[in-house]
Short mmCIF file of C-alpha atoms and ligand atoms in Angstrom, two decimals:
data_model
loop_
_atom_site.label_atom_id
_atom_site.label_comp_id
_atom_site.label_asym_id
_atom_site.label_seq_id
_atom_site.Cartn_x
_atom_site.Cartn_y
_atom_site.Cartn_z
CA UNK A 179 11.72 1.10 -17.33
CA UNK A 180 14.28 -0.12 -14.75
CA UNK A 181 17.59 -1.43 -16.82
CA UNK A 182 18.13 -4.83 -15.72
CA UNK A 183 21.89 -5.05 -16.37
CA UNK A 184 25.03 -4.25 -13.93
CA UNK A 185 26.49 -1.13 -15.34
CA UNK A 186 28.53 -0.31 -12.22
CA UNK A 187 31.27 2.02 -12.92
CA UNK A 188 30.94 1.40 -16.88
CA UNK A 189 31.35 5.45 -18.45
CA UNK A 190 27.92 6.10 -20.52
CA UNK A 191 27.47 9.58 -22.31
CA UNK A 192 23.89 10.87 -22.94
CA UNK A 193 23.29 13.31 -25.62
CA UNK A 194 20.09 15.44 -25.40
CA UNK A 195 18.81 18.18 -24.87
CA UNK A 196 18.23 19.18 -21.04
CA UNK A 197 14.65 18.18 -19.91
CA UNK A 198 14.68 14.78 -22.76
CA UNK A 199 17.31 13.86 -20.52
CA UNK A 200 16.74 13.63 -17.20
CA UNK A 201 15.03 10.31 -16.89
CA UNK A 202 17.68 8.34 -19.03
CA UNK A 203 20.21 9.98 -16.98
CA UNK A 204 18.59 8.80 -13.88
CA UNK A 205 18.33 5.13 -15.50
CA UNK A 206 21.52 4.80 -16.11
CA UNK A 207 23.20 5.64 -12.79
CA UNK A 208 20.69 3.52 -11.06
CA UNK A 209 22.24 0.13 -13.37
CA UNK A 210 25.54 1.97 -11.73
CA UNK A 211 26.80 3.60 -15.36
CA UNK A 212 29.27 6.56 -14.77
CA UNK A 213 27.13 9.58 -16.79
CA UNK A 214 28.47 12.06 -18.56
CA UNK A 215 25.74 14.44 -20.47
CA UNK A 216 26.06 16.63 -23.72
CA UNK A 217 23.36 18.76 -24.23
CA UNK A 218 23.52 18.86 -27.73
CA UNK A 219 25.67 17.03 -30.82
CA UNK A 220 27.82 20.45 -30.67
CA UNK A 221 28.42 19.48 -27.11
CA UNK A 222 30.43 16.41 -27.90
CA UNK A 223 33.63 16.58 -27.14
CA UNK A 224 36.98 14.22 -28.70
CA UNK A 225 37.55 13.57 -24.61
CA UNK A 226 33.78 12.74 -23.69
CA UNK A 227 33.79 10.19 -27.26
CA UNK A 228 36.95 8.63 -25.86
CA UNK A 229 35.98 7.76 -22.64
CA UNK A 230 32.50 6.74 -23.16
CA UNK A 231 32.18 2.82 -23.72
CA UNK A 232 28.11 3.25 -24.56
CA UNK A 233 26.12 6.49 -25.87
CA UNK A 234 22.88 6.87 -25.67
CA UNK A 235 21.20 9.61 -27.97
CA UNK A 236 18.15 11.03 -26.93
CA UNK A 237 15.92 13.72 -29.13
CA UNK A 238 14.27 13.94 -32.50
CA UNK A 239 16.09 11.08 -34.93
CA UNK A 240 17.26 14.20 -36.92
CA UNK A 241 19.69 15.64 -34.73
CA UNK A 242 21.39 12.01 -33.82
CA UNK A 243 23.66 11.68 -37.91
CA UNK A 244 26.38 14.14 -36.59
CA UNK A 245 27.03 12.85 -33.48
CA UNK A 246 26.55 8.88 -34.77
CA UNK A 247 29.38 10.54 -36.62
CA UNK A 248 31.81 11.74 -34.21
CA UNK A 249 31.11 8.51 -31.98
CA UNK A 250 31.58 6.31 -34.84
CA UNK A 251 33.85 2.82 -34.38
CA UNK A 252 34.38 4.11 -30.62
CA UNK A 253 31.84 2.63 -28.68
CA UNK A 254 27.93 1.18 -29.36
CA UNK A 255 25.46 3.83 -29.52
CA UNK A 256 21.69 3.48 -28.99
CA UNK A 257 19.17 5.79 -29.53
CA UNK A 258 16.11 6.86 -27.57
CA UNK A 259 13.01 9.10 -29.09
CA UNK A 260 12.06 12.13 -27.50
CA UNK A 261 9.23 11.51 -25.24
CA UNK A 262 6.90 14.69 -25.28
CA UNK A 263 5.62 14.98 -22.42
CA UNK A 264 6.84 15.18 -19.24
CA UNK A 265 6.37 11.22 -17.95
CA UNK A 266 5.23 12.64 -14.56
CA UNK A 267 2.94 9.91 -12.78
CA UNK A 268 1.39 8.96 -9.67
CA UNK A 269 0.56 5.18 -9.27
CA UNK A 270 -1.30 4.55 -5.74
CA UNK A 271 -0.57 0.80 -4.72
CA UNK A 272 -2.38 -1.38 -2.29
CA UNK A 273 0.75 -3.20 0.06
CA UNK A 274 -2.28 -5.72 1.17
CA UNK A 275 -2.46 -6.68 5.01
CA UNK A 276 1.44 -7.75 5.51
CA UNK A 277 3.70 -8.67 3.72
CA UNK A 278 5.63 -8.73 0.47
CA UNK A 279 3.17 -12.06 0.22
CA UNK A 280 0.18 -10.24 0.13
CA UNK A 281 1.32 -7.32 -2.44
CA UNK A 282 0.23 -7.85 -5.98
CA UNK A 283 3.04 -8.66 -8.78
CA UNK A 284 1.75 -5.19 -10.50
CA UNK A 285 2.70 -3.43 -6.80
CA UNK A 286 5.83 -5.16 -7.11
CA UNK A 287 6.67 -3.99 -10.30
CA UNK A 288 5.57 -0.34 -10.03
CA UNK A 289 8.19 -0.40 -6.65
CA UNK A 290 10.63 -1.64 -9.22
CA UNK A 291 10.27 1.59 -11.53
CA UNK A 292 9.20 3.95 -8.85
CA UNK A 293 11.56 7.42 -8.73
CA UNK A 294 9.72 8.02 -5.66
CA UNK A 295 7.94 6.03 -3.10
CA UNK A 296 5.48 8.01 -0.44
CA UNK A 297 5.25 4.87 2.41
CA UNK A 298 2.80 4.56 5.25
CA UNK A 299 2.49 3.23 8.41
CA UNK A 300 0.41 0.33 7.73
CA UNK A 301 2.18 -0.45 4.35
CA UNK A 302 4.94 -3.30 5.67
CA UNK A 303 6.51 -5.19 3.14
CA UNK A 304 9.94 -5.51 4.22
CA UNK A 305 12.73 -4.29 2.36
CA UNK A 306 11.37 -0.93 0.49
CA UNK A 307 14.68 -0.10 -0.09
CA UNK A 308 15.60 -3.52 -2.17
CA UNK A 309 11.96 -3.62 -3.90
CA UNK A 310 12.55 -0.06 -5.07
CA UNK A 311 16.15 0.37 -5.85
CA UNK A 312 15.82 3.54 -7.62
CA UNK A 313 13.44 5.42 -5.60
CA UNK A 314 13.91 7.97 -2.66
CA UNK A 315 11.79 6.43 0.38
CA UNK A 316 9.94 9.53 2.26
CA UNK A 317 8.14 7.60 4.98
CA UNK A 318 5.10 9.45 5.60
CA UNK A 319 3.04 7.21 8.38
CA UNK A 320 2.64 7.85 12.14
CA UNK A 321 4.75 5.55 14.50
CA UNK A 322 5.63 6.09 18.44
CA UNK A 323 7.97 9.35 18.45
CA UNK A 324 7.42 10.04 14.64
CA UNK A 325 4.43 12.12 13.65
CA UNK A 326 2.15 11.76 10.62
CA UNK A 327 2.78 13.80 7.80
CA UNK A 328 -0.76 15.59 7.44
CA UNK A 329 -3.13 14.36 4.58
CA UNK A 330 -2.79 17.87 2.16
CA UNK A 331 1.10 17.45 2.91
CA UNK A 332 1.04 13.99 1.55
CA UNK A 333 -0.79 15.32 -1.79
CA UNK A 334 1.16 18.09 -1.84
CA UNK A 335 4.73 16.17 -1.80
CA UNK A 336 3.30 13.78 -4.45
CA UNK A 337 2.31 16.38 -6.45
CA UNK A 338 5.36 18.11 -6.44
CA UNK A 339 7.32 15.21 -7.20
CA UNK A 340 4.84 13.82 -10.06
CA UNK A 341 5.01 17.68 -11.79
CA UNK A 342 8.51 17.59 -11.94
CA UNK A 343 8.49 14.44 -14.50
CA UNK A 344 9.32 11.59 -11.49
CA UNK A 345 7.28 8.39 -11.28
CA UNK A 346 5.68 8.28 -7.77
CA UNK A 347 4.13 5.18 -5.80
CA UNK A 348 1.91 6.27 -2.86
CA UNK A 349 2.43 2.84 -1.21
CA UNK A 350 -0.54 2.07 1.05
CA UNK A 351 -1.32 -0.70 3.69
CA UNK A 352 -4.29 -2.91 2.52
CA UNK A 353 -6.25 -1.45 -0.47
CA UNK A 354 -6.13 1.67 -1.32
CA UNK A 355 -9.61 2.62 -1.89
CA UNK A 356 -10.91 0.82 1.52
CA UNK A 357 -10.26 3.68 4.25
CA UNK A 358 -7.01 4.76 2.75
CA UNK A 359 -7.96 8.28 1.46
CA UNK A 360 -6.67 6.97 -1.59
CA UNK A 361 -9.66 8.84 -3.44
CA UNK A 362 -8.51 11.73 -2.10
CA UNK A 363 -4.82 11.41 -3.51
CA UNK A 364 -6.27 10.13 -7.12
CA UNK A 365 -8.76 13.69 -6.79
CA UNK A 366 -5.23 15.58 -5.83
CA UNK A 367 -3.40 14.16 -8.50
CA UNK A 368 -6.34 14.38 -11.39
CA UNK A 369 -6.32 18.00 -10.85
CA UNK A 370 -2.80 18.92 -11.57
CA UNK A 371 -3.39 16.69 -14.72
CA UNK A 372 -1.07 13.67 -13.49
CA UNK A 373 -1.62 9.99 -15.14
CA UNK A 374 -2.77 7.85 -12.26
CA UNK A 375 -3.53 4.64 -11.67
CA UNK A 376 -4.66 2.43 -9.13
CA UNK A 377 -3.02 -0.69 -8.00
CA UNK A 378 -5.43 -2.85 -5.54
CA UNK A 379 -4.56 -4.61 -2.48
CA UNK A 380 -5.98 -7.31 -0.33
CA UNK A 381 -8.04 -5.16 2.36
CA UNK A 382 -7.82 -6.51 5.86
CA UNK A 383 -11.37 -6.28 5.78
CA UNK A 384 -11.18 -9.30 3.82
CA UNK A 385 -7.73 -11.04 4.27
CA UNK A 386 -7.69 -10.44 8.02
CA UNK A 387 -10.29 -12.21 9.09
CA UNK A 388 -9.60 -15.50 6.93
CA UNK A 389 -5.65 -15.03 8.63
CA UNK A 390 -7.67 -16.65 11.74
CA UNK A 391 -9.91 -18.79 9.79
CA UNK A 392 -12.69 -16.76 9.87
CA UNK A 393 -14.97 -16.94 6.76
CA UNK A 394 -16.75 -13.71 6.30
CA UNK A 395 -19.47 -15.75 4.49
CA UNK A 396 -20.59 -19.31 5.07
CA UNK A 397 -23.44 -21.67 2.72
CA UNK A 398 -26.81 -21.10 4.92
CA UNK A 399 -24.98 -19.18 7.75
CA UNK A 400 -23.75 -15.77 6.27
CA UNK A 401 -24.76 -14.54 2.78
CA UNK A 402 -23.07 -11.03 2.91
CA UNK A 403 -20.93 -9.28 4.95
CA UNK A 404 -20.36 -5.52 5.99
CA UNK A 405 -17.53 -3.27 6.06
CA UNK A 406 -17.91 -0.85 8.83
CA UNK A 407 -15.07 1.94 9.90
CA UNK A 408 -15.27 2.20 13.91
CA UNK A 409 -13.62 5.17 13.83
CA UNK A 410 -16.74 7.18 15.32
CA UNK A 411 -19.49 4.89 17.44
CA UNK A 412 -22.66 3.85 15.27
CA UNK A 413 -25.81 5.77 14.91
CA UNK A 414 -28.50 3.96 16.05
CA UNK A 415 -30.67 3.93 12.80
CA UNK A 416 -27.22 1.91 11.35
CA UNK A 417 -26.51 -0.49 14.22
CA UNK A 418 -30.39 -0.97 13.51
CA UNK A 419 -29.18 -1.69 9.63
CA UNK A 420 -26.66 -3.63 10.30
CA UNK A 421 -28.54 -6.00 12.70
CA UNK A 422 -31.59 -6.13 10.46
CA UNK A 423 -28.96 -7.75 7.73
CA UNK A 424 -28.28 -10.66 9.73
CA UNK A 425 -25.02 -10.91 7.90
CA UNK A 426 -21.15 -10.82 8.99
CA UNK A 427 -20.29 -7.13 10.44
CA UNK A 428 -16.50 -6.08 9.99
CA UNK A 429 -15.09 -3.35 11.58
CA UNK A 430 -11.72 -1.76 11.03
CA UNK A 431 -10.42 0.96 13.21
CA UNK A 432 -12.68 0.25 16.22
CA UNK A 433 -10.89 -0.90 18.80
CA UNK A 434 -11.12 2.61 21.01
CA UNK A 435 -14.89 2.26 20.45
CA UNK A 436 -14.97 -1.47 21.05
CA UNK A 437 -18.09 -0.81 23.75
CA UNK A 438 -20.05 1.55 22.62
CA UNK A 439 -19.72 -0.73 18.92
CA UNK A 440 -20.74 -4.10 20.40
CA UNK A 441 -23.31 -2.41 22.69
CA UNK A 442 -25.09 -0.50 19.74
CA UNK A 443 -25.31 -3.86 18.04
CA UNK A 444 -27.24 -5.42 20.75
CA UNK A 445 -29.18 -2.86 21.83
CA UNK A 446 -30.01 -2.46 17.93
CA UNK A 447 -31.79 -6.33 18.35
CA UNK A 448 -28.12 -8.67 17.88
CA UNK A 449 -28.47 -11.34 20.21
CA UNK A 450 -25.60 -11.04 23.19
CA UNK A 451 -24.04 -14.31 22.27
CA UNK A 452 -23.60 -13.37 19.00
CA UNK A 453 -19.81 -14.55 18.40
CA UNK A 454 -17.59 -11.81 18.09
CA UNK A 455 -14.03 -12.00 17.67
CA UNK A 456 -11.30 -9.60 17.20
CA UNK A 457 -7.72 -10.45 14.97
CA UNK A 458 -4.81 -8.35 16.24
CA UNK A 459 -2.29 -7.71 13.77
CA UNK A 460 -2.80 -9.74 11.36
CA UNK A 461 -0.07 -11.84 9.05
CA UNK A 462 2.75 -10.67 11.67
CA UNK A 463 4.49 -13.00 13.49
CA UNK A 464 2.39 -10.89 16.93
CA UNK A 465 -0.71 -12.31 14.95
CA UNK A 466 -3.57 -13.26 17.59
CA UNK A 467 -7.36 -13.97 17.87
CA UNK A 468 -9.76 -12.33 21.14
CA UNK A 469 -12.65 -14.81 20.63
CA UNK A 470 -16.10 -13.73 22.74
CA UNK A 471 -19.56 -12.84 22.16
CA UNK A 472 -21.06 -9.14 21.73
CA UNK A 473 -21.06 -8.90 25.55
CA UNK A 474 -17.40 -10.79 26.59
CA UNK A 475 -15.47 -9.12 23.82
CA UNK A 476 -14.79 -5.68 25.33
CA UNK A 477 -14.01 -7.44 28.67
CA UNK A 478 -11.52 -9.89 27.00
CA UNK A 479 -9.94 -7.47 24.83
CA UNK A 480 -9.31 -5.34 27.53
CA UNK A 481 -7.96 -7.91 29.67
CA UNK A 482 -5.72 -8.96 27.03
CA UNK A 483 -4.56 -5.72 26.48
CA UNK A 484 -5.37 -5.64 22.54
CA UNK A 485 -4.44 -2.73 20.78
CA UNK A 486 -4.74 -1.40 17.25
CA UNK A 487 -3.93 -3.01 14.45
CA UNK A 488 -7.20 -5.00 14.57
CA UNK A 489 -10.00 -6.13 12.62
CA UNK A 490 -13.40 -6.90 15.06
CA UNK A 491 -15.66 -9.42 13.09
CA UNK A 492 -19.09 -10.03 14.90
CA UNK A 493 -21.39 -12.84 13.62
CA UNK A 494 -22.02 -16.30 13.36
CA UNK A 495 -19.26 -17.49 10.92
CA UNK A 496 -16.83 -17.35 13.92
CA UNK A 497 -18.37 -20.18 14.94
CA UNK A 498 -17.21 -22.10 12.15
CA UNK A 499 -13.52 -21.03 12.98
CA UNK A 500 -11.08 -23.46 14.70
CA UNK A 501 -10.44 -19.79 16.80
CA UNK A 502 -13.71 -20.40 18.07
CA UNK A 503 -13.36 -24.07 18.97
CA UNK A 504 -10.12 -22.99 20.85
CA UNK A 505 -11.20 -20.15 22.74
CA UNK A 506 -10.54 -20.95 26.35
CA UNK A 507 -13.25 -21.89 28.07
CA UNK A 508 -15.00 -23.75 24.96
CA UNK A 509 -15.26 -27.37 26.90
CA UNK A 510 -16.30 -25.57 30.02
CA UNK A 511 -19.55 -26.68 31.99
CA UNK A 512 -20.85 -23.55 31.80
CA UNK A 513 -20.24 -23.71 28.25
CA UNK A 514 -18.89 -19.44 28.51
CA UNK A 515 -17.69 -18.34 25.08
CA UNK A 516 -15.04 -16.59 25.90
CA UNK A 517 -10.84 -16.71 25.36
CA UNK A 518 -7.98 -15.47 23.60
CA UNK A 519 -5.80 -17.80 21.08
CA UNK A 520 -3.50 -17.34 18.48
N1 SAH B 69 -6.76 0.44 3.56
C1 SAH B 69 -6.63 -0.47 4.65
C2 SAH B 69 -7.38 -0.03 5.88
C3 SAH B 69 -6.87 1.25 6.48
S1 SAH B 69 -7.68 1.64 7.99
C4 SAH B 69 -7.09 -1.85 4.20
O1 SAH B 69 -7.71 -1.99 3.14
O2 SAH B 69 -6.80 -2.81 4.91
C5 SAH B 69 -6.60 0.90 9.17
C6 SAH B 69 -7.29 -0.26 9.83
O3 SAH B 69 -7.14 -1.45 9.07
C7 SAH B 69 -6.72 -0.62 11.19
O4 SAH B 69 -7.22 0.20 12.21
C8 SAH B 69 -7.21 -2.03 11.34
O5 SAH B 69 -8.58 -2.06 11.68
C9 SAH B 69 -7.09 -2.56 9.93
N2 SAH B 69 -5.82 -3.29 9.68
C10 SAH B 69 -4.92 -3.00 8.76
N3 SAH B 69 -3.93 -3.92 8.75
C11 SAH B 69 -4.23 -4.83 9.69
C12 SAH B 69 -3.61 -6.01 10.17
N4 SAH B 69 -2.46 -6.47 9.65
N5 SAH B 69 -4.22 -6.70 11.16
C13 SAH B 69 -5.38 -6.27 11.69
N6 SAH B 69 -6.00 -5.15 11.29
C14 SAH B 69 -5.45 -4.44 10.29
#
């Protein structure tokens, strides 16, 4: 727990043996306290009693009477029981889409007692730094000129960190679970028998779409919707699945395969004027909507010069988007679907 108070410069002394220690120590200096340690009662000196103006006494109740003793009528002492095990954890958090916004108040809070957060690229929600005061940041995402830490790496650092007693948030952009690898990291972090829990986040799978009005279903036009990585062009026999469905397709990560996804999906049966759309980084001021059909999307896009991050959403609710109504080229004679708008 994070110690809400201002302790800046005030001199604490911790008493404890070395190990019982080392979070209370690290507590303190985060509020700003001054720390002096004594690793045991014997430990206590007249000079260490005099300058402290709070003691904190951590370890078994019995070994606290003599040194309540020696620190008696100088300063206020509080005591702490001996946690037994190591307090090692991992906690993966979902950041959502964008956003501090978007992040869940349980996200916020695990920031707010994190020792160590492992960030990603994808994760933005503005001042790390301020949401986890007492944490060391180790940015672990791939941006222009910085390369990704690999996956094992990752698992290994938050291993390493988790082992040595320190709470770690693996902060991660949208949900964890929904293409994140996040099952990976909880698998990692089960097997060096680490507490871990999982804090959702709003997917872009979901959120992004209804960021341009987009509902993924709509009463008598879409009653379910798939969630589709792009990563690697369909197989037939699923394009075939997906267009059988006749619900709202979602892709994330497609935009490299934008032509060989939107031309599986008609050759699989999908009318070509099936609205398509695609939402380029979504909840960021650079937020902006390609609307088309299967067959203008690739065209647009390209013209447009979209670029990952981007959510592609083909089916008929982006009809009932006011995207769709203001895609250039809606009031045309020749009545082409087809435009980009924000
Ligand atoms: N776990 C994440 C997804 C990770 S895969 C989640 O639940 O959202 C990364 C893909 O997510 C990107 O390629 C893109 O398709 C999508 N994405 C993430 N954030 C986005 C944003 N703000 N706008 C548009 N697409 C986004």
């Amino acid at each position: 727990m994070l110690i809400e108070t201002d302790l800046t410069g005030l001199p604490v002394l911790v008493v404890g043996p070395p190990g019982l220690t080392t979070e209370t120590v690290r507590r303190y200096q985060r509020a700003g306290a001054v720390v002096s340690v004594a690793a045991s009662p014997g430990d206590v000196t007249t000079a260490a009693c005099e300058m402290a103006r709070l003691a904190v006494l951590v370890g078994p109740a019995a070994t606290w009477s003599g040194t309540r003793a020696a620190l008696a009528g100088r300063c206020p002492v509080v005591t702490e029981p001996a946690r037994e095990a190591p307090r090692g954890q991992v906690v993966l958090v979902g950041a959502g889409p964008g956003g501090i916004e978007l992040m869940t108040l349980a996200g916020v809070r695990a920031l707010a007692d994190a020792d160590v957060v492992l960030t990603d690229r994808l994760a933005e929600v503005g001042d790390l730094a301020a949401l986890a005061p007492g944490a060391a940041i180790v940015d672990v995402g791939k941006r222009p000129g910085h390369h990704a830490v690999p996956q094992g790496e990752i698992e290994r650092i938050m291993v390493e960190h988790a082992v040595a007693g320190l709470t770690v948030v693996r902060l991660k952009g949208g949900d964890p679970y929904v293409f994140g690898r996040g099952g990976e990291e909880v698998a990692a972090a089960v097997e060096a028998g680490l507490p871990v829990t999982v804090v959702p986040g709003v997917s872009s799978a979901v959120g992004v779409p209804g960021c341009a009005g987009i509902p993924l279903t709509h009463r008598g036009v879409s009653h379910a919707f798939t969630v589709v990585s792009g990563h690697v062009p369909l197989e037939p026999r699923q394009a075939t699945a997906l267009a059988d469905l006749g619900g709202t397709v979602v892709f994330l990560m497609g935009m490299h395969n934008l032509v060989p996804l939107t031309t599986a999906l008609t050759r699989a049966g999908l009318a070509h004027d099936t609205p398509a759309a695609i939402v380029e980084r979504g909840f960021t001021p650079d937020q902006r909507s390609i609307v088309g059909t299967l067959t203008t999307l690739p065209d647009l896009a390209a013209r447009a010069g979209a670029s990952s991050p981007s959510v592609i959403i083909v089916g008929e609710v982006v009809r009932q988007s006011a995207v769709w109504d203001r895609r250039v080229g809606a009031a045309s004679p020749s009545g082409l679907a087809v435009g980009v708008t924000s």
